[in-house]
Amino acid sequence: MNATDKPTALVVKPALIPAEIKSIIAWVVWRYEWVYDKWTKVPYRTDGAIKASSTDPSTWGTFDSAIDRYPKGFDGIGFMLSKEQGIMGVDLDHCVGATTKPWALAIIFRLNSYTELSPSGTGLRILLKGTLPPNGRKKD
């Protein structure tokens, strides 16, 4: 992939996002930018003026402000996680193609929570109530 092959983002479908998640002030907009020889999703504050920080809640905004800004030069919206919210995310990479891989379906059904396609369209992200385990985040 090169700088002229910008990925195509999936269309945001606001009606499918649970109201409980929408109510949390932890939203950003993002756009693909060519950084260090690869395309990356760069987060911005919901006013679109400057970049947002994944670790600074003062740079996050409301769901409504993200949805309003999104069509004005951005490729998507994002939900930022912090332990204060009591929401955690599970990323399942490279599990969606013509079908969803059985191991990913088993996790989806076991967790029984809000699941969405990742921006690439080849992975999944699950949001659920909970806290991270104390001894690490990545497990097989």
CSV table of C-alpha atoms in Angstrom, one decimal:
chain,number,residue,atom,x,y,z
A,1,MET,CA,0.0,0.0,0.0
A,2,ASN,CA,1.2,3.5,-0.7
A,3,ALA,CA,0.2,7.1,-0.1
A,4,THR,CA,-2.2,7.1,-3.1
A,5,ASP,CA,-4.1,4.0,-1.9
A,6,LYS,CA,-6.1,5.5,0.9
A,7,PRO,CA,-8.3,2.8,2.6
A,8,THR,CA,-12.0,3.2,2.2
A,9,ALA,CA,-13.8,3.6,5.5
A,10,LEU,CA,-17.0,1.9,6.4
A,11,VAL,CA,-20.1,4.1,6.7
A,12,VAL,CA,-21.1,5.0,10.2
A,13,LYS,CA,-24.5,3.7,11.2
A,14,PRO,CA,-25.5,5.7,14.3
A,15,ALA,CA,-28.8,3.9,14.8
A,16,LEU,CA,-27.0,0.6,15.5
A,17,ILE,CA,-24.9,2.0,18.4
A,18,PRO,CA,-26.4,1.4,21.8
A,19,ALA,CA,-27.8,4.5,23.6
A,20,GLU,CA,-25.8,3.6,26.8
A,21,ILE,CA,-22.5,4.0,24.8
A,22,LYS,CA,-23.7,7.1,23.0
A,23,SER,CA,-24.4,8.8,26.3
A,24,ILE,CA,-20.7,8.6,27.4
A,25,ILE,CA,-18.6,11.6,26.6
A,26,ALA,CA,-15.7,9.7,25.0
A,27,TRP,CA,-16.1,10.3,21.3
A,28,VAL,CA,-13.7,11.6,18.6
A,29,VAL,CA,-13.7,11.8,14.8
A,30,TRP,CA,-10.9,10.3,12.8
A,31,ARG,CA,-9.4,10.3,9.4
A,32,TYR,CA,-6.9,8.2,7.5
A,33,GLU,CA,-3.6,9.9,7.3
A,34,TRP,CA,-0.3,8.7,5.8
A,35,VAL,CA,2.1,8.5,8.7
A,36,TYR,CA,5.5,6.8,8.8
A,37,ASP,CA,4.9,5.0,5.4
A,38,LYS,CA,1.5,3.6,6.3
A,39,TRP,CA,-2.1,4.7,6.6
A,40,THR,CA,-3.3,5.2,10.2
A,41,LYS,CA,-6.5,6.4,11.8
A,42,VAL,CA,-5.6,9.7,13.4
A,43,PRO,CA,-8.2,10.9,16.1
A,44,TYR,CA,-9.4,14.5,16.3
A,45,ARG,CA,-11.5,16.4,18.8
A,46,THR,CA,-15.2,16.5,17.8
A,47,ASP,CA,-14.8,20.1,16.8
A,48,GLY,CA,-12.3,19.0,14.2
A,49,ALA,CA,-9.8,21.6,15.1
A,50,ILE,CA,-6.9,19.6,16.6
A,51,LYS,CA,-5.9,16.0,17.3
A,52,ALA,CA,-7.4,14.1,20.2
A,53,SER,CA,-5.5,12.0,22.7
A,54,SER,CA,-6.4,8.5,23.6
A,55,THR,CA,-5.3,9.3,27.2
A,56,ASP,CA,-6.7,12.8,27.7
A,57,PRO,CA,-10.5,12.8,28.2
A,58,SER,CA,-10.5,16.6,27.8
A,59,THR,CA,-10.0,16.0,24.1
A,60,TRP,CA,-13.1,13.8,23.8
A,61,GLY,CA,-16.6,15.0,23.0
A,62,THR,CA,-20.2,13.8,22.8
A,63,PHE,CA,-21.6,11.3,20.4
A,64,ASP,CA,-23.8,14.0,18.8
A,65,SER,CA,-20.9,16.3,18.2
A,66,ALA,CA,-18.9,13.5,16.6
A,67,ILE,CA,-21.8,12.6,14.3
A,68,ASP,CA,-22.2,16.3,13.3
A,69,ARG,CA,-18.5,16.6,12.5
A,70,TYR,CA,-17.9,13.2,10.8
A,71,PRO,CA,-19.2,14.1,7.3
A,72,LYS,CA,-17.1,17.3,7.2
A,73,GLY,CA,-13.7,15.8,6.2
A,74,PHE,CA,-13.5,12.8,8.4
A,75,ASP,CA,-13.6,9.0,7.7
A,76,GLY,CA,-15.2,7.8,10.9
A,77,ILE,CA,-16.0,8.3,14.6
A,78,GLY,CA,-14.3,6.6,17.5
A,79,PHE,CA,-15.1,5.7,21.1
A,80,MET,CA,-12.2,6.2,23.5
A,81,LEU,CA,-11.8,3.8,26.4
A,82,SER,CA,-10.9,4.6,30.0
A,83,LYS,CA,-11.2,2.5,33.1
A,84,GLU,CA,-13.4,5.2,34.7
A,85,GLN,CA,-16.2,4.3,32.3
A,86,GLY,CA,-16.4,0.6,33.3
A,87,ILE,CA,-16.4,-0.2,29.6
A,88,MET,CA,-13.7,-2.4,28.0
A,89,GLY,CA,-13.0,-3.4,24.4
A,90,VAL,CA,-12.1,-6.7,22.8
A,91,ASP,CA,-10.5,-6.5,19.4
A,92,LEU,CA,-10.7,-9.6,17.2
A,93,ASP,CA,-8.3,-9.1,14.2
A,94,HIS,CA,-8.4,-10.8,10.8
A,95,CYS,CA,-11.6,-12.8,11.5
A,96,VAL,CA,-14.0,-11.5,8.9
A,97,GLY,CA,-14.0,-12.3,5.2
A,98,ALA,CA,-16.8,-13.9,3.2
A,99,THR,CA,-17.8,-15.4,6.6
A,100,THR,CA,-16.9,-14.7,10.2
A,101,LYS,CA,-14.4,-17.3,11.5
A,102,PRO,CA,-15.9,-19.8,14.0
A,103,TRP,CA,-13.4,-18.9,16.8
A,104,ALA,CA,-14.6,-15.2,16.6
A,105,LEU,CA,-18.3,-16.2,16.6
A,106,ALA,CA,-17.7,-18.3,19.7
A,107,ILE,CA,-16.2,-15.2,21.5
A,108,ILE,CA,-19.1,-12.9,20.2
A,109,PHE,CA,-21.7,-15.3,21.5
A,110,ARG,CA,-19.9,-15.9,24.8
A,111,LEU,CA,-19.6,-12.2,25.6
A,112,ASN,CA,-23.1,-11.3,24.3
A,113,SER,CA,-22.5,-7.6,23.9
A,114,TYR,CA,-22.3,-4.8,21.4
A,115,THR,CA,-20.1,-5.9,18.4
A,116,GLU,CA,-19.1,-3.9,15.4
A,117,LEU,CA,-16.9,-4.3,12.3
A,118,SER,CA,-13.5,-2.6,12.6
A,119,PRO,CA,-12.8,0.2,10.2
A,120,SER,CA,-10.8,-2.3,8.0
A,121,GLY,CA,-13.9,-4.5,7.6
A,122,THR,CA,-11.7,-7.6,8.4
A,123,GLY,CA,-11.9,-7.5,12.2
A,124,LEU,CA,-14.4,-7.0,15.0
A,125,ARG,CA,-14.6,-4.9,18.1
A,126,ILE,CA,-16.7,-5.8,21.1
A,127,LEU,CA,-17.6,-3.3,23.8
A,128,LEU,CA,-18.8,-4.5,27.2
A,129,LYS,CA,-19.1,-3.6,30.8
A,130,GLY,CA,-16.1,-4.8,32.8
A,131,THR,CA,-12.5,-4.1,33.9
A,132,LEU,CA,-9.2,-5.3,32.5
A,133,PRO,CA,-7.4,-8.1,34.3
A,134,PRO,CA,-4.5,-6.9,36.4
A,135,ASN,CA,-1.7,-8.9,34.7
A,136,GLY,CA,-2.0,-7.9,31.1
A,137,ARG,CA,-4.4,-7.3,28.3
A,138,LYS,CA,-3.4,-9.5,25.4
A,139,LYS,CA,-4.3,-13.1,25.6
A,140,ASP,CA,-4.2,-15.9,23.1
